[in-house]
Steps between C-alpha positions, in 0.01 A plus 500: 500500500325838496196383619664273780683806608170713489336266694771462764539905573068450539542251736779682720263806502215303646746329717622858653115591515402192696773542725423859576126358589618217712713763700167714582325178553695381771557826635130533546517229710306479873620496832723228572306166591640351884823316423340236738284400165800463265694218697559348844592631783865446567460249775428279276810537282662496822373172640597369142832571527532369806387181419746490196802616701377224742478228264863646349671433837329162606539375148735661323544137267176544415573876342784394366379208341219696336751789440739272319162327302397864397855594358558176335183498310540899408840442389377176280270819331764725422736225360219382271456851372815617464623235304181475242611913445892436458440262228220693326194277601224676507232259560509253830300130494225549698425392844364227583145476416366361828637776715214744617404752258436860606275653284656831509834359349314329214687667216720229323841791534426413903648131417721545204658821550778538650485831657131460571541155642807585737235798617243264552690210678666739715156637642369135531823475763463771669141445534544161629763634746285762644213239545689231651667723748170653605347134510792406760476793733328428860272705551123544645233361225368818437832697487609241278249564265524876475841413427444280232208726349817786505722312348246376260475880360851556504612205231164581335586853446876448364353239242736574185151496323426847711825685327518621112829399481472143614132493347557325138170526407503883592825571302369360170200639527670826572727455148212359330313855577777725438447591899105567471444242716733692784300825412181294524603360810622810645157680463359161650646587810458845500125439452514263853686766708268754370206316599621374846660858608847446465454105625572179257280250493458330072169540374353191424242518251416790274292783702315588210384154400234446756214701657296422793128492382627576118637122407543319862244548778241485306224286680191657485383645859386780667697667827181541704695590832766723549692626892826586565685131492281370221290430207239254469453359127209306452568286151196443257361188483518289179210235604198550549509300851746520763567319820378678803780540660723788413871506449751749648882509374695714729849580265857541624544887574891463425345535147171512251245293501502466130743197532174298491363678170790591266383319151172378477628162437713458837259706700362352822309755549265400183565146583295509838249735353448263223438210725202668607599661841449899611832639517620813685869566470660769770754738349686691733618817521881593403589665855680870543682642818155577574437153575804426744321438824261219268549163690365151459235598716383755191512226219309270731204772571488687234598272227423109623190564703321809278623272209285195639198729639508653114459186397228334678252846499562478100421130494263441785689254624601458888809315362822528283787305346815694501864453365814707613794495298862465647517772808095542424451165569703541804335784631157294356639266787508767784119577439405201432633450895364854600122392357512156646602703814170720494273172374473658178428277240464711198809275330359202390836391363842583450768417185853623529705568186896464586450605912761493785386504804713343713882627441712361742700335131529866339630332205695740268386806702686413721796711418222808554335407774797588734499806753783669240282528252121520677662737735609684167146493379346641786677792464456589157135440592521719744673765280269478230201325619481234219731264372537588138445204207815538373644369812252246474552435106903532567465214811302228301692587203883382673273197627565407131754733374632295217156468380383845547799722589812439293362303163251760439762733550735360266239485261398868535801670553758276343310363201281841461140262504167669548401337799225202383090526471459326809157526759663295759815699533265774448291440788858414706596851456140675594596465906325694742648696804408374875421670782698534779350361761391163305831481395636470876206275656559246223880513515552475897186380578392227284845439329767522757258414780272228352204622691248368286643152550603541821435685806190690325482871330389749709251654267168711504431411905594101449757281438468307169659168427495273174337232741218691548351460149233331481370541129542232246820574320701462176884555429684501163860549550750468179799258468779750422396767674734754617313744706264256654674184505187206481659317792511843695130569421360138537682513861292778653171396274544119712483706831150652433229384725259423202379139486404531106870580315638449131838558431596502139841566333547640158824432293676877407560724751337824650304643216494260213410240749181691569426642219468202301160473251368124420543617151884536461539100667849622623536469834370177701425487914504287775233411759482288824133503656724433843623850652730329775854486549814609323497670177719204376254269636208634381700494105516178609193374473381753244397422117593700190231631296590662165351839430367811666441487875217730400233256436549289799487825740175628311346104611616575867338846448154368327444300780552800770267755253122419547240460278499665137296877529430734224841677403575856673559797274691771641348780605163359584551448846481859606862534505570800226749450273821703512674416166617208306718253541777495570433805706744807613722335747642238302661813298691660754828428483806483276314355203231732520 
C-alpha cells in the first residue's frame, strides 16, 4: 500500500510538472495561422443549410421519416442497455458477426459490455445519421464533397475511441499502470506541442530511431553539384558496365528524396544502380522566406534543366532518361513541353511515378482546392513567404486522420506508447517548406485552372501543353491511391502527344505502390500495351501480373538505354566532389 501510495504522489508531481511545461509550450506558440486554412469559408456552411432547410420544406416526410428511423433505432439502444444494468447483466451476446467490423472498436468490452456497447452503438447512429443527411442534400458536386469531407472529420473526431472515458482499452490500461500510462501519455503530448511550437500534430515514429545517412539513406554517392534549388548525387556504380544512357530521378519537393533509399532492401535507389544504369538523384533544397518569390520557372531552370546538362557533361552523353515523382513528375511534364518547344532533345525518355497532370477530377483535394482555402494560402504566403510543412504534414495527415491523426493519438497520449521504430512514418514526418510563389502557380494555375491540360501554361516565353510531348513515355500510377488517384493520373498521361506510351498500375497506393522491391513479392501490377480510352476501359483489357512492377519498367528502360560502356565513378568527370551522400540538403528540416 505504501509503495502504491509512493508511487501515486510521484506520478501527481510529474503530472503538475508536465502541465506547467505544456502551459509554456503552447504559450510559445507563433502567430496565428489564417483562419481561411483551418475550415471553410462560411458560404459553404451557408449553401448547406440552405439546401437542408430546402429539402425540410419540400419534403418534410422524408425528414420525418428518417427522424422517426433515427429515434426508433436509438431508443431500441437505450432499452437494450438499460435493462441488461437493472438486472445485473454485465455481459451482452455479441453482435452479429457479419456486420462490418471497425478496427478501432475491436476490443471484445465494445460488443459485450453494456456501457461500452450502448457508447459504441450510439456513435454508429449518429454517424450514420450525419452521413445519410449529407448524402441527401442538393448541392453542387464539388460543394457536396467538401461537405462530406467536413462531416467526415466531425464523426471521426467524436469517435468514443478518441475519449479516456469511453476508451476501454485506455481505462484498463490506465488501472493496470497505477496511472503511468496517463503520466506517460501526458509527457507524449507535451513532447508534440513542444516540438511543433504550441501546434498538435502525434508524432508518428520515434525521432531518435532513424538518421539520414546514419541507418537510411545510405546509397553510396557523391553530391558533385550543388546551387541554390539543388543537389546533384551521382550514385556509385556496382558493375563494372553500364548502359550508356544515364538516368535522372527528379523527387517530390513536398518531401525527401530518401523515400526511394530508406533500407537497403526496399531501396530503389540501389535497385536501378544495381541493374547496371548511372544514376543521379536531385535533392532539393528545404526553402526559407528567402525563397518566396521561387516559382516553377526556378525548379524548371535551375533544377530540371542544370539537373539534365549535369548529367550529360558527366556522362558524355547528348541524351537522358528522367523520372519525376508526383508534382516532379508534373513539373517533369511542363519541361518536357518547354524542351520539345525549343527542339531540344536532350530527354531521350520520360517515366512518371504517381503524376497528375490533368486535374479537372481533383479527387479528394477537392475540398482544398477552393478559393476559401487557396485564397487563404496565398496570404499566409504572402505573410511569410513559404508555406510551412506543418501545414503541409497537418493537410495530408486529416486526408487520413483515423490512420494518422486520432489512433496515433490515442495510442500516445491515451495509452502512454513510445511512438513505433518506423522509416516510413519517419520519412512522412521529414516535410519540407514551399515557396511562395510555387505554391500559388501550382494551386491557381495548374490546379484550379488546368492549364497544363487545357488552354496551355504560360511559362518561360511559351505555352506548354501535355500534347506537346513528344518523348517516349512511361506511367505507373497505384490502385488505392489517395493523393494521385491512378484513374486521375492515367487521364492526363492518355492526352500526351507521344506515340510510344506504357501505362502500368501497381496494387497499394501512393508510396508502397512505388516503392515496391521484386524481393518482398507483395504487391502485384497491371499493364495494357494499349494507352487509349477510359481508365475503366483500359483495366479492361489489362492482365494481372504478380510481383514488383519494378522489373517490367527496368525492360521498358533497357530497351531506351544504349549500349553497355565502362561504369562511371564519381568524381572522374571533372565535376569535384562536394561531400557524400546523402549530401547537406536532405538535412534541413525538422528531422535534422
Amino acid at each position: 500500500m505504501g509503495e502504491n501510495l509512493e508511487r501515486l504522489n510521484a506520478n501527481l508531481a510529474k503530472m503538475e510538472e508536465l502541465s506547467k511545461r505544456m502551459v509554456n509550450a503552447l504559450a510559445k506558440k507563433e502567430g496565428m495561422d489564417d483562419p481561411g486554412l483551418s475550415g471553410p469559408g462560411g458560404d459553404l456552411y451557408l449553401k448547406a443549410s440552405s439546401a437542408f432547410l430546402n429539402d425540410m420544406m419540400t419534403n418534410p416526410s422524408k425528414l420525418m421519416g428518417q427522424q422517426v428511423a433515427y429515434w426508433s433505432k436509438a431508443l431500441e439502444n437505450f432499452i437494450e442497455t438499460q435493462q441488461a444494468l437493472a438486472t445485473g447483466t454485465f455481459e451482452m451476446p455479441e453482435d452479429d458477426e457479419d456486420a462490418p467490423k471497425d478496427r478501432r472498436f475491436s476490443n471484445p468490452m465494445w460488443r459485450t459490455h453494456p456501457y461500452f456497447r450502448f457508447v459504441r452503438k450510439q456513435y454508429e447512429l449518429n454517424s450514420e445519421a450525419i452521413q445519410q443527411s449529407v448524402a441527401e442534400l442538393d448541392l453542387e458536386p464539388k460543394e457536396k464533397s467538401r461537405v462530406e469531407f467536413f462531416s467526415r472529420q466531425i464523426i471521426d473526431l467524436f469517435a468514443p475511441t478518441n475519449y479516456l472515458a469511453t476508451n476501454p482499452d485506455a481505462l484498463q490500461k490506465a488501472i493496470d499502470t497505477d496511472g503511468q500510462s496517463l503520466v506517460d501519455g501526458l509527457e507524449n503530448l507535451v513532447r508534440d506541442i513542444e516540438a511543433n511550437k504550441g501546434e498538435l500534430l502525434p508524432t508518428l515514429s520515434d525521432p531518435d530511431a532513424f538518421k539520414v545517412g546514419s541507418n537510411i539513406g545510405t546509397a553510396e554517392g557523391k553530391v558533385i553539384f550543388r546551387n541554390r534549388m539543388m543537389e546533384v548525387i551521382q550514385y556509385a556504380p556496382v558493375t563494372e558496365e553500364v548502359y550508356r544512357t544515364p538516368l535522372v530521378i527528379f523527387p517530390p519537393w513536398i518531401n525527401k528524396f530518401y523515400i526511394m533509399d530508406l533500407k537497403p532492401q526496399n531501396s530503389l535507389i540501389r535497385w536501378i544502380v544495381e541493374q547496371g544504369y548511372t544514376l543521379f538523384v536531385v535533392s532539393w533544397k528545404n526553402p526559407d522566406p528567402s525563397y518566396a518569390d521561387v516559382g516553377l520557372e526556378d525548379y524548371i531552370a535551375d533544377g530540371y534543366l542544370k539537373a539534365i546538362e549535369v548529367a550529360k557533361d558527366v556522362t558524355g552523353e547528348k541524351q537522358v532518361n528522367a523520372v519525376g515523382y508526383c508534382i516532379a513528375g508534373t513539373t517533369l511534364s511542363a519541361t518536357l513541353a518547354l524542351l520539345q518547344a525549343r527542339g531540344d532533345k536532350s530527354v531521350k525518355s520520360a517515366t512518371f511515378f504517381t503524376t497528375l497532370t490533368d486535374f479537372s477530377d481533383q479527387g479528394e483535394f477537392v475540398v482544398f482546392l477552393q478559393d476559401d482555402f487557396v485564397d487563404a494560402i496565398e496570404r499566409q504566403v504572402g505573410e511569410r513567404g513559404i508555406l510551412d510543412s506543418f501545414f503541409m504534414s497537418k493537410t495530408m495527415s486529416f486526408l487520413r486522420s483515423n490512420d494518422l491523426v486520432y489512433t496515433p493519438a490515442v495510442r500516445s497520449y491515451m495509452m502512454g506508447e513510445a511512438p513505433p521504430a518506423f522509416d516510413l512514418l519517419y520519412w512522412n514526418g521529414d516535410s519540407t517548406n514551399l515557396p511562395g510563389k510555387m505554391v500559388t502557380q501550382y494551386l491557381r494555375r495548374l490546379c484550379q485552372a488546368n492549364d497544363l491540360a487545357d488552354g496551355g501554361f504560360e511559362l518561360m516565353g511559351e505555352r506548354l501543353h501535355i500534347k506537346d510531348i513528344k518523348v517516349p513515355v512511361c506511367s505507373i500510377g497505384t490502385k488505392t491511391d489517395h493523393i494521385a488517384p491512378w484513374k486521375n493520373c492515367y487521364i492526363g498521361f492518355e492526352q500526351f502527344g507521344s506515340r510510344d506510351k506504357t501505362f502500368f498500375m501497381s496494387e497499394s497506393g501512393h508510396i508502397a505502390g512505388i516503392i515496391n522491391p521484386p524481393s518482398k513479392k507483395k504487391y502485384g501490377h497491371y499493364t495494357n500495351p494499349k494507352v487509349k480510352g477510359t481508365p475503366d476501359e483500359w483495366l479492361e483489357g489489362a492482365d494481372f501480373h504478380e510481383g514488383s512492377w519494378w522489373p517490367r519498367w527496368e525492360e521498358w528502360l533497357q530497351r531506351r538505354s544504349g549500349a553497355q560502356v565502362p561504369a562511371r565513378i564519381p568524381g572522374e568527370s571533372g565535376y569535384d566532389i562536394l561531400c557524400d551522400a546523402p549530401g547537406t540538403y536532405v538535412l534541413e528540416g525538422k528531422n535534422s
